[in-house]
Coordinates of C-alpha atoms in Angstrom, one line a residue:
X61 CA -0.5 13.2 24.9
X62 CA -1.6 12.7 28.5
X63 CA 0.5 13.6 31.5
X64 CA 1.4 10.6 33.7
X65 CA 1.7 10.5 37.5
X66 CA 5.4 11.2 37.5
X67 CA 5.1 14.3 35.2
X68 CA 2.5 15.7 37.6
X69 CA 4.7 15.0 40.6
X70 CA 7.5 16.9 38.8
X71 CA 5.0 19.8 38.2
X72 CA 4.2 19.8 41.9
X73 CA 7.9 20.1 42.8
X74 CA 8.3 22.9 40.2
X75 CA 5.3 24.8 41.5
X76 CA 6.4 24.5 45.1
X77 CA 9.7 26.2 44.2
X78 CA 8.3 28.8 41.8
X79 CA 4.7 29.6 42.9
X80 CA 4.4 29.0 46.7
X81 CA 4.4 32.4 48.5
X82 CA 3.3 34.2 45.3
X83 CA 0.3 36.4 44.8
X84 CA -2.4 35.8 42.2
X85 CA -2.5 39.0 40.2
X86 CA -4.8 38.1 37.3
X87 CA -7.1 35.4 36.0
X88 CA -7.1 34.7 32.2
X89 CA -9.8 32.9 30.3
X90 CA -7.5 31.4 27.7
X91 CA -10.2 29.5 25.9
X92 CA -13.4 27.5 26.8
X93 CA -11.5 24.7 28.5
X94 CA -8.4 26.5 29.8
X95 CA -7.8 28.9 32.7
X96 CA -4.6 30.9 33.3
X97 CA -3.3 32.6 36.4
X98 CA -0.7 35.3 36.5
X99 CA 1.2 34.7 39.8
X100 CA 3.9 37.1 41.1
X101 CA 6.5 35.2 43.1
X102 CA 10.2 35.8 43.9
X103 CA 10.3 39.0 42.0
X104 CA 9.0 37.4 38.8
X105 CA 5.7 37.0 36.9
X106 CA 4.7 33.4 36.3
X107 CA 1.9 32.3 34.0
X108 CA 0.2 29.1 35.1
X109 CA -2.0 27.3 32.5
X110 CA -4.6 24.7 33.6
X111 CA -6.3 23.0 30.6
X112 CA -9.2 20.6 30.8
X113 CA -9.3 19.4 27.2
X114 CA -10.7 15.9 27.1
X115 CA -8.0 14.5 24.9
X116 CA -4.9 16.4 26.1
X117 CA -5.4 17.9 29.6
X118 CA -2.3 19.6 31.0
X119 CA -0.8 22.0 33.4
X120 CA 2.4 24.0 33.1
X121 CA 4.1 27.3 33.6
X122 CA 3.9 29.0 30.2
X123 CA 7.1 30.3 28.6
X124 CA 5.1 33.2 27.2
X125 CA 2.4 35.5 28.6
X126 CA -1.0 34.0 28.4
X127 CA -3.6 35.8 26.3
X128 CA -7.4 35.9 26.7
X129 CA -8.8 33.9 23.8
X130 CA -12.4 33.2 25.0
X131 CA -15.0 35.5 23.6
X132 CA -16.5 36.0 27.1
X133 CA -15.4 35.0 30.6
X134 CA -16.3 31.6 31.9
X135 CA -18.3 31.2 35.1
X136 CA -15.3 29.7 36.7
X137 CA -13.1 32.5 35.5
X138 CA -15.5 35.1 37.1
X139 CA -15.5 33.2 40.4
X140 CA -11.7 32.9 40.4
X141 CA -11.5 36.7 39.9
X142 CA -13.9 37.2 42.8
X143 CA -12.4 34.7 45.3
X144 CA -8.8 34.0 44.3
X145 CA -7.4 37.1 42.6
X146 CA -5.2 38.9 45.2
X147 CA -4.8 35.6 47.1
X148 CA -1.5 33.9 48.1
X149 CA -0.4 30.5 46.9
X150 CA 0.3 28.5 50.1
X151 CA 1.0 25.0 48.7
X152 CA 1.0 22.6 45.8
X153 CA 0.3 18.9 46.2
X154 CA -0.7 15.7 44.5
X155 CA -2.7 12.8 46.1
X156 CA -0.6 9.6 46.0
X157 CA -0.5 8.0 42.5
X158 CA -3.3 10.2 41.2
X159 CA -3.3 12.4 38.1
X160 CA -4.5 15.3 40.2
X161 CA -2.7 18.6 40.9
X162 CA -3.9 20.9 43.7
X163 CA -3.0 24.4 44.6
X164 CA -3.9 25.8 48.0
X165 CA -4.7 29.6 47.9
X166 CA -5.4 31.8 50.9
X167 CA -7.5 34.9 50.0
X168 CA -9.5 37.5 51.9
X169 CA -12.5 35.1 51.5
X170 CA -10.8 32.1 53.1
X171 CA -8.9 29.1 52.0
X172 CA -9.5 27.6 48.5
X173 CA -8.2 24.7 46.6
X174 CA -7.8 24.9 42.8
X175 CA -7.8 21.3 41.6
X176 CA -6.7 20.2 38.1
X177 CA -7.9 16.7 37.3
X178 CA -5.6 15.7 34.4
X179 CA -7.2 12.4 33.3
X180 CA -8.1 12.1 29.6
X181 CA -11.9 12.1 28.9
X182 CA -12.6 13.1 32.5
X183 CA -10.4 16.2 32.7
X184 CA -11.6 19.1 34.8
X185 CA -10.5 22.2 36.7
X186 CA -12.4 22.9 40.0
X187 CA -12.5 25.6 42.6
X188 CA -13.2 24.1 46.0
X189 CA -13.8 25.7 49.4
X190 CA -14.3 23.7 52.6
X191 CA -14.9 20.6 50.6
X192 CA -17.6 22.0 48.4
X193 CA -17.3 22.9 44.7
X194 CA -17.6 26.6 44.0
X195 CA -17.6 25.9 40.2
X196 CA -15.7 24.0 37.5
X197 CA -14.9 24.1 33.8
X198 CA -16.6 20.8 33.0
X199 CA -19.9 20.3 34.9
X200 CA -20.8 16.7 35.3
X201 CA -24.4 16.0 36.4
X202 CA -26.2 12.7 37.3
X203 CA -26.9 12.0 33.7
X204 CA -23.2 11.7 33.0
X205 CA -22.0 10.2 36.3
X206 CA -24.4 9.1 39.0
X207 CA -21.6 8.5 41.5
X208 CA -19.2 11.5 41.2
X209 CA -20.9 14.8 40.5
X210 CA -19.0 17.9 39.5
X211 CA -21.5 20.7 40.1
X212 CA -21.5 24.0 42.0
X213 CA -22.6 23.7 45.7
X214 CA -22.0 19.9 45.7
X215 CA -19.4 18.2 47.9
X216 CA -16.1 17.5 46.1
X217 CA -15.5 13.7 45.7
X218 CA -12.0 12.7 44.8
X219 CA -11.6 9.9 42.2
X220 CA -12.2 6.4 43.7
X221 CA -9.1 4.9 45.4
X222 CA -6.8 2.7 43.4
X223 CA -7.1 -1.0 44.4
X224 CA -5.1 -4.1 43.9
X225 CA -2.2 -2.4 42.1
X226 CA 1.4 -3.3 42.8
X227 CA 3.7 -0.8 44.4
X228 CA 6.6 -0.2 41.9
X229 CA 9.1 0.1 44.9
X230 CA 8.3 -3.5 45.9
X231 CA 7.9 -5.0 42.5
X232 CA 9.8 -8.3 42.0
X233 CA 10.8 -10.3 39.0
X234 CA 8.2 -12.9 40.1
X235 CA 5.5 -10.2 40.0
X236 CA 6.5 -9.3 36.4
X237 CA 6.4 -13.0 35.4
X238 CA 2.9 -13.3 36.8
X239 CA 1.7 -10.2 35.0
X240 CA 3.1 -11.5 31.7
X241 CA 1.4 -14.9 32.4
X242 CA -2.0 -13.1 33.0
X243 CA -1.9 -11.3 29.7
X244 CA -5.2 -12.0 27.8
X245 CA -3.3 -13.7 25.0
X246 CA 0.3 -14.7 24.3
X247 CA 0.2 -12.4 21.3
X248 CA -0.8 -9.4 23.5
X249 CA 1.9 -6.7 23.5
X250 CA 3.9 -7.0 26.7
X251 CA 3.5 -3.3 27.6
X252 CA -0.3 -3.8 27.9
X253 CA 0.3 -6.1 30.9
X254 CA 1.6 -3.3 33.1
X255 CA -0.6 -0.2 33.1
X256 CA -3.5 -0.6 35.5
X257 CA -1.6 -3.3 37.4
X258 CA 1.4 -1.3 38.6
X259 CA 1.0 2.1 40.3
X260 CA 2.1 5.0 38.2
X261 CA 2.7 2.8 35.2
X262 CA 1.6 4.7 32.1
X263 CA 1.5 3.1 28.6
X264 CA 4.5 5.3 27.6
X265 CA 6.6 4.2 30.6
X266 CA 5.5 0.6 30.0
X267 CA 6.6 0.8 26.4
X268 CA 10.0 2.2 27.5
X269 CA 10.5 -0.7 29.9
X270 CA 9.7 -3.2 27.2
X271 CA 11.9 -1.4 24.7
X272 CA 14.9 -1.5 27.0
X273 CA 14.3 -5.1 27.7
X274 CA 13.6 -6.4 24.2
X275 CA 14.6 -3.7 21.7
X276 CA 11.0 -3.4 20.5
X277 CA 8.3 -1.5 22.4
X278 CA 5.6 -3.7 20.8
X279 CA 7.1 -7.0 21.7
X280 CA 4.6 -9.7 22.5
X281 CA 4.1 -11.0 26.0
X282 CA 5.2 -14.5 24.9
X283 CA 8.5 -13.1 23.7
X284 CA 9.3 -10.9 26.8
X285 CA 11.4 -12.3 29.7
X286 CA 10.6 -11.3 33.2
X287 CA 14.3 -11.0 34.1
X288 CA 15.0 -8.5 31.3
X289 CA 11.9 -6.5 32.2
X290 CA 12.9 -6.4 35.8
X291 CA 16.4 -5.2 34.9
X292 CA 14.8 -2.4 32.8
X293 CA 12.5 -1.5 35.8
X294 CA 15.5 -1.2 38.1
X295 CA 17.2 1.1 35.6
X296 CA 14.1 3.4 35.1
X297 CA 12.1 3.4 38.3
X298 CA 14.5 4.3 41.2
X299 CA 15.2 7.9 39.9
X300 CA 11.4 8.5 39.4
X301 CA 10.6 7.1 42.9
X302 CA 13.3 9.4 44.3
X303 CA 11.9 12.4 42.4
X304 CA 15.0 12.8 40.3
X305 CA 13.4 14.1 37.2
X306 CA 14.9 14.4 33.7
X307 CA 12.3 16.3 31.7
X308 CA 12.4 16.4 27.9
X309 CA 10.5 15.8 24.6
X310 CA 10.4 12.6 22.6
X311 CA 10.0 12.7 18.9
X312 CA 9.4 10.3 16.0
X313 CA 10.7 11.2 12.5
X314 CA 11.4 14.7 13.8
X315 CA 7.8 15.1 15.0
X316 CA 7.3 15.8 18.7
X317 CA 5.4 12.9 20.2
X318 CA 5.5 13.2 24.0
X319 CA 6.8 15.2 27.0
X320 CA 7.8 13.3 30.1
X321 CA 10.3 13.2 33.0
X322 CA 12.3 10.1 32.1
X323 CA 14.7 9.8 29.1
X324 CA 13.3 7.8 26.2
X325 CA 15.4 5.4 24.1
X326 CA 12.5 4.2 21.9
X327 CA 12.5 7.5 20.1
X328 CA 14.6 10.7 19.6
X329 CA 15.1 12.5 22.9
X330 CA 15.8 16.2 23.7
X331 CA 16.3 17.4 27.3
X332 CA 14.5 20.4 28.8
X333 CA 15.2 22.4 31.9
X334 CA 11.8 21.8 33.5
X335 CA 8.8 19.7 32.9
X336 CA 6.8 22.9 32.3
X337 CA 9.3 23.9 29.6
X338 CA 8.9 20.4 28.0
X339 CA 5.1 20.6 28.1
X340 CA 5.0 24.2 26.9
X341 CA 7.4 23.6 24.0
X342 CA 5.7 20.3 23.1
X343 CA 2.2 21.9 22.8
X344 CA 3.7 25.0 21.2
X345 CA 5.1 22.7 18.5
X346 CA 1.9 20.8 17.9
X347 CA -0.2 23.9 17.7
X348 CA 2.1 25.7 15.3
X349 CA 0.3 26.4 12.0
X350 CA 3.6 26.1 10.2
X351 CA 4.4 22.8 11.8
X352 CA 0.9 21.5 10.8
X353 CA 1.4 22.6 7.2
X354 CA 4.8 21.0 7.0
X355 CA 3.5 17.7 8.4
X356 CA 0.4 17.7 6.3
X357 CA 2.1 18.2 2.9
X358 CA 3.5 14.7 2.4
X359 CA 0.2 13.2 3.7
X360 CA -1.7 15.3 1.2
X361 CA 0.6 14.1 -1.6
X362 CA 0.0 10.5 -0.6
X363 CA -3.8 10.9 -0.7
X364 CA -3.6 12.7 -4.0
X365 CA -1.5 9.9 -5.5
X366 CA -3.7 7.2 -4.1
X367 CA -6.9 8.9 -5.5
X368 CA -5.3 9.1 -8.9
X369 CA -4.5 5.4 -8.9
X370 CA -8.0 4.5 -7.8
X371 CA -9.6 6.7 -10.4
X372 CA -7.6 5.1 -13.1
X373 CA -8.4 1.6 -11.8
X374 CA -12.2 2.5 -11.7
X375 CA -12.1 3.8 -15.2
X376 CA -10.4 0.7 -16.5
X377 CA -12.9 -1.6 -14.7
X378 CA -15.8 0.4 -16.0
X379 CA -14.5 0.2 -19.6
X380 CA -14.5 -3.6 -19.1
X381 CA -18.2 -3.4 -18.2
X382 CA -19.0 -1.4 -21.3
X383 CA -17.1 -3.4 -23.9
X384 CA -18.6 -6.9 -24.6
X385 CA -16.9 -7.3 -28.1
X386 CA -13.8 -9.0 -26.9
X387 CA -15.8 -11.4 -24.7
X388 CA -18.2 -12.3 -27.5
X389 CA -15.3 -12.7 -30.0
X390 CA -13.8 -15.5 -27.8
X391 CA -17.0 -17.5 -28.0
X392 CA -17.4 -16.9 -31.7
X393 CA -13.8 -18.0 -32.4
X394 CA -14.4 -21.3 -30.6
X395 CA -17.7 -21.9 -32.5
X396 CA -16.1 -21.1 -35.9
X397 CA -13.2 -23.5 -35.3
X398 CA -15.7 -26.3 -34.6
X399 CA -17.7 -25.4 -37.6
X400 CA -14.7 -25.4 -40.0
X401 CA -12.6 -28.1 -38.2
X402 CA -12.7 -30.4 -41.2
X403 CA -11.3 -27.6 -43.4
X404 CA -8.4 -26.8 -41.1
X405 CA -5.2 -28.3 -42.4
X406 CA -2.5 -29.8 -40.2
X407 CA -0.1 -27.1 -39.0
X408 CA -2.4 -24.2 -40.0
X409 CA -1.8 -21.1 -37.8
X410 CA -4.9 -19.1 -38.5
X411 CA -8.6 -19.5 -39.6
X412 CA -10.4 -16.8 -41.6
X413 CA -14.2 -17.1 -41.5
X414 CA -17.4 -15.1 -41.2
X415 CA -19.6 -15.5 -38.2
X416 CA -22.4 -13.5 -39.7
X417 CA -23.1 -13.2 -43.4
X418 CA -23.1 -9.3 -43.4
X419 CA -20.2 -9.0 -41.0
X420 CA -16.5 -8.9 -41.9
X421 CA -14.5 -12.1 -41.7
X422 CA -12.7 -12.9 -38.4
X423 CA -9.0 -13.9 -38.4
X424 CA -8.7 -16.5 -35.6
X425 CA -5.1 -17.4 -34.5
X426 CA -4.5 -21.1 -34.1
X427 CA -1.9 -23.1 -32.3
X428 CA -0.5 -25.4 -35.1
X429 CA 0.6 -27.9 -32.4
X430 CA -3.0 -28.5 -31.3
X431 CA -5.9 -30.2 -33.1
X432 CA -8.9 -28.0 -34.2
X433 CA -10.9 -29.4 -31.2
X434 CA -8.2 -28.5 -28.7
X435 CA -8.0 -25.0 -30.2
X436 CA -11.7 -24.6 -29.9
X437 CA -11.7 -25.8 -26.3
X438 CA -8.9 -23.3 -25.5
X439 CA -11.1 -20.4 -26.8
X440 CA -14.1 -21.7 -24.8
X441 CA -12.0 -21.9 -21.6
X442 CA -10.8 -18.3 -22.1
X443 CA -14.4 -17.3 -22.8
X444 CA -15.6 -18.9 -19.5
X445 CA -12.8 -17.4 -17.5
X446 CA -13.4 -13.9 -19.0
X447 CA -17.2 -14.2 -18.4
X448 CA -16.6 -15.2 -14.8
X449 CA -14.2 -12.2 -14.3
X450 CA -16.7 -9.9 -15.9
X451 CA -19.4 -11.0 -13.3
X452 CA -17.0 -9.7 -10.6
X453 CA -16.4 -6.4 -12.3
X454 CA -19.4 -4.5 -10.7
X455 CA -18.3 -5.5 -7.2
X456 CA -14.7 -4.4 -8.0
X457 CA -16.0 -1.1 -9.3
X458 CA -18.0 -0.6 -6.2
X459 CA -15.0 -1.5 -3.9
X460 CA -12.8 0.9 -5.8
X461 CA -15.4 3.8 -5.6
X462 CA -15.9 3.1 -1.9
X463 CA -12.1 3.3 -1.3
X464 CA -12.0 6.6 -3.3
X465 CA -14.8 7.9 -1.0
X466 CA -12.8 6.8 2.1
X467 CA -9.8 8.7 0.7
X468 CA -12.0 11.8 0.5
X469 CA -12.9 11.3 4.1
X470 CA -9.1 11.0 5.0
X471 CA -8.5 14.2 3.0
X472 CA -11.1 15.9 5.1
X473 CA -9.7 14.4 8.3
X474 CA -6.3 15.8 7.4
X475 CA -7.4 19.3 6.7
X476 CA -9.4 19.4 10.0
X477 CA -6.7 17.7 12.0
X478 CA -6.0 19.8 15.2
X479 CA -2.9 18.0 16.4
X480 CA -0.1 15.7 15.5
X481 CA -1.9 12.6 16.7
X482 CA -4.9 13.3 14.3
X483 CA -2.4 13.7 11.4
X484 CA -0.9 10.4 12.5
X485 CA -4.3 8.8 12.4
X486 CA -4.5 9.6 8.7
X487 CA -1.1 8.3 8.0
X488 CA -1.9 5.0 9.8
X489 CA -5.1 4.6 7.8
X490 CA -3.1 5.1 4.6
X491 CA -0.5 2.6 5.6
X492 CA -3.1 0.0 6.7
X493 CA -4.9 0.2 3.3
X494 CA -1.7 0.1 1.2
X495 CA -1.8 3.7 0.0
X496 CA 1.4 5.0 1.8
X497 CA 4.6 5.1 -0.4
X498 CA 8.1 5.1 1.0
X499 CA 9.2 4.3 4.5
X500 CA 6.6 2.9 6.8
X501 CA 5.9 5.1 9.9
X502 CA 5.3 3.6 13.3
X503 CA 2.2 4.8 15.2
X504 CA 3.0 7.9 17.1
X505 CA 3.0 7.5 20.9
X506 CA 0.4 9.1 23.1
X507 CA -3.3 8.4 23.8
X508 CA -5.8 8.8 21.0
X509 CA -8.6 11.3 21.6
X510 CA -12.1 9.9 21.5
X511 CA -15.1 11.7 20.1
X512 CA -15.7 15.2 21.5
X513 CA -18.3 15.3 24.2
X514 CA -20.3 18.5 24.7
X515 CA -23.1 19.1 27.2
X516 CA -25.8 21.5 25.8
X517 CA -27.3 24.3 27.8
X518 CA -30.3 22.1 28.4
X519 CA -28.1 19.2 29.7
X520 CA -28.2 17.0 26.6
X521 CA -25.0 15.2 25.8
X522 CA -23.8 15.7 22.2
X523 CA -20.9 13.7 20.7
X524 CA -18.8 14.8 17.7
X525 CA -16.5 12.4 15.8
X526 CA -13.8 14.5 14.3
X527 CA -12.2 12.0 12.1
X528 CA -12.9 8.6 10.5
X529 CA -11.6 6.6 13.6
X530 CA -13.7 8.7 16.0
X531 CA -16.7 8.4 13.7
X532 CA -16.5 4.6 13.8
X533 CA -16.1 4.6 17.5
X534 CA -19.0 6.9 18.1
X535 CA -21.6 5.5 15.7
X536 CA -20.9 1.8 16.0
X537 CA -19.7 1.5 19.7
X538 CA -20.8 4.5 21.8
X539 CA -24.1 5.5 20.3
X540 CA -27.4 3.8 21.2
X541 CA -30.2 2.8 18.8
X542 CA -32.5 5.7 19.6
X543 CA -29.9 8.4 19.7
X544 CA -30.1 11.1 16.9
X545 CA -27.4 10.8 14.3
X546 CA -26.4 13.7 12.0
X547 CA -24.0 14.0 9.0
X548 CA -23.5 16.6 6.3
X549 CA -25.1 15.3 3.1
X550 CA -22.8 13.8 0.3
X551 CA -19.5 15.1 1.7
X552 CA -16.9 13.8 4.1
X553 CA -17.3 15.0 7.7
X554 CA -18.1 14.3 11.3
X555 CA -20.7 11.9 12.7
X556 CA -22.6 13.9 15.4
X557 CA -24.8 12.1 17.9
X558 CA -27.4 13.5 20.3
X559 CA -27.8 11.2 23.3
X560 CA -31.5 10.3 23.9
X561 CA -31.9 10.4 27.6
X562 CA -35.7 9.9 27.6
X563 CA -36.6 13.6 27.2
X564 CA -38.0 14.9 24.0
X565 CA -35.2 16.2 21.8
X566 CA -36.1 19.7 20.8
X567 CA -35.9 20.9 17.1
X568 CA -33.6 23.7 18.2
X569 CA -31.0 21.3 19.6
X570 CA -31.2 19.1 16.4
X571 CA -30.6 22.3 14.3
X572 CA -27.6 23.3 16.5
X573 CA -26.1 19.8 16.3
X574 CA -26.6 19.9 12.5
X575 CA -24.7 23.2 12.4
X576 CA -21.8 21.5 14.3
X577 CA -21.9 18.6 11.8
X578 CA -21.6 21.1 8.9
X579 CA -18.7 22.8 10.7
X580 CA -16.8 19.5 11.0
X581 CA -17.2 18.7 7.3
X582 CA -15.6 19.5 3.9
X583 CA -18.2 22.3 3.5
X584 CA -17.2 24.3 6.6
X585 CA -16.6 27.4 4.5
X586 CA -20.1 27.4 2.8
X587 CA -22.8 29.7 4.0
X588 CA -25.5 26.9 3.9
X589 CA -25.0 23.2 4.1
X590 CA -27.6 20.3 3.9
X591 CA -27.3 18.0 6.9
X592 CA -29.2 14.7 7.2
X593 CA -30.4 13.3 10.5
X594 CA -31.9 10.0 11.5
X595 CA -31.9 7.5 14.4
X596 CA -28.7 5.5 15.0
X597 CA -30.6 2.3 14.4
X598 CA -31.0 3.2 10.8
X599 CA -27.2 3.7 10.3
X600 CA -25.1 0.8 9.0
X601 CA -21.4 0.4 8.4
X602 CA -20.6 -0.2 4.7
X603 CA -19.2 -3.6 4.3
X604 CA -15.6 -3.5 3.0
X605 CA -15.3 0.2 3.3
X606 CA -13.0 2.2 5.5
X607 CA -13.6 3.0 9.2
X608 CA -16.6 5.3 9.8
X609 CA -18.1 4.8 6.3
X610 CA -21.8 4.4 6.7
X611 CA -25.1 4.2 4.9
X612 CA -28.4 5.3 6.4
X613 CA -32.1 5.6 5.7
X614 CA -35.3 7.3 7.0
X615 CA -33.4 10.5 7.1
X616 CA -34.6 14.1 7.2
X617 CA -32.6 17.1 5.9
X618 CA -31.9 20.5 7.4
X619 CA -30.2 23.4 5.7
X620 CA -27.9 25.1 8.2
X621 CA -25.0 27.5 8.5
X622 CA -21.9 25.8 9.9
X623 CA -21.1 26.7 13.5
X624 CA -18.6 25.3 16.0
X625 CA -19.5 23.5 19.3
X626 CA -20.1 26.8 21.1
X627 CA -23.6 26.9 19.4
X628 CA -24.6 24.1 21.7
X629 CA -23.6 25.9 24.9

């Protein structure tokens, strides 16, 4: 789930009322990508969380006390303690239509801005003084972004300005008709015509507009009417433009899917007192171990059932490969009928004859309504058909075994899933490949996380695909031919890629990346795991297999102890 422009505007209003005038009493390193501030304001302690996770960046006032979870303080955390602790929060703001949240803090060392950039894949938390970056959670150097650097002692550059987007306050029915007309295809979902073309229009808000207009959030552009969309806009947008928030949580099939500040009709809706409460409770729900386990159980059962069916199918197909007797008997029956056709009486329903002198006689059923020649031809046709089917058996066995391997990957994806959306990815794969029994589940709302991006201590970019969808995206779209590709040998797991930026990739980095590949595999709990590595150009998608299934060559193998991403840093 990504926060949209209006949710961040609601946070700004909430922070202005709750935090402005308060004193920063403590800085908390929640984890490697999250910073917390304890702020005392209006006689109450408030716990502000700023999280720069690439997939789910967020900010909110936590309903519970924040705890230190990082093994050691981050550099940003140390600098916040030095410059901000003891300071007074003097303001909260948001640049127009940007997913940025800024806190102004006055301390003994001067005026500072704490900026949370809440854009997926580019999320960051930065401490800025007089326009220069003191430090940030995610350092971005020239190798990652030549235009906009996020490094200590560099000028802070805001995101590039938005251009050629329509103002929702002035949007007309004719504008909507033109947006629908410009959809890439008539079959394009109507909601895709709105984000990026209308200021503040997130995919979730666009889907809600389309749902209210058509009754289906995935309606095609060709089926949507501009007048109905405009009416839905006029219902939804004015309260948001007037900062009249209605925060809450949307759920699908009882599973929390999104937190936002406008009521949803496309899914179950529960109101919350504040947007912070909605965000806090949403992420509290999706990080609950009990909730994970409850959600995973039916998916685990579906995978187990599908694997059993595939194993039975493969066994049946392989038995057909091994048994040639029935096939040969069809041919022999036709030949014996031809050999004894003169001896077959009219209306005879069986022929008893020996094909080989030392073999027992065959009893061959006959159709009394057919001539001996017609009976023989019938057996030859069955023989040709069975022989043709037998030629396809090896391919069918291979397809079945590949599908079983993909289910093993989905099983690993499920056990390593870190949020509801990753569990939903497994469900969607099962449905698409016909392995899901019972009521079909619609894809859960919210943006899908891409592969994890980690910058090593030496400045190398390492990507980690944490499920089959991310593996396919990483290896076959994002990676380059000369990048280093790693995968735990013979088990389901992550594709890990080290970006080749022209420098020699050190053996120590390859070993660290191999440890990460082992960590994100079905053998995470083992003390030693073999991990193969090769160049991306030697990796190929397996034809007909599930997403992310690959074959490779020219590999080398390392034996490593599984470690998480912190080994790279």
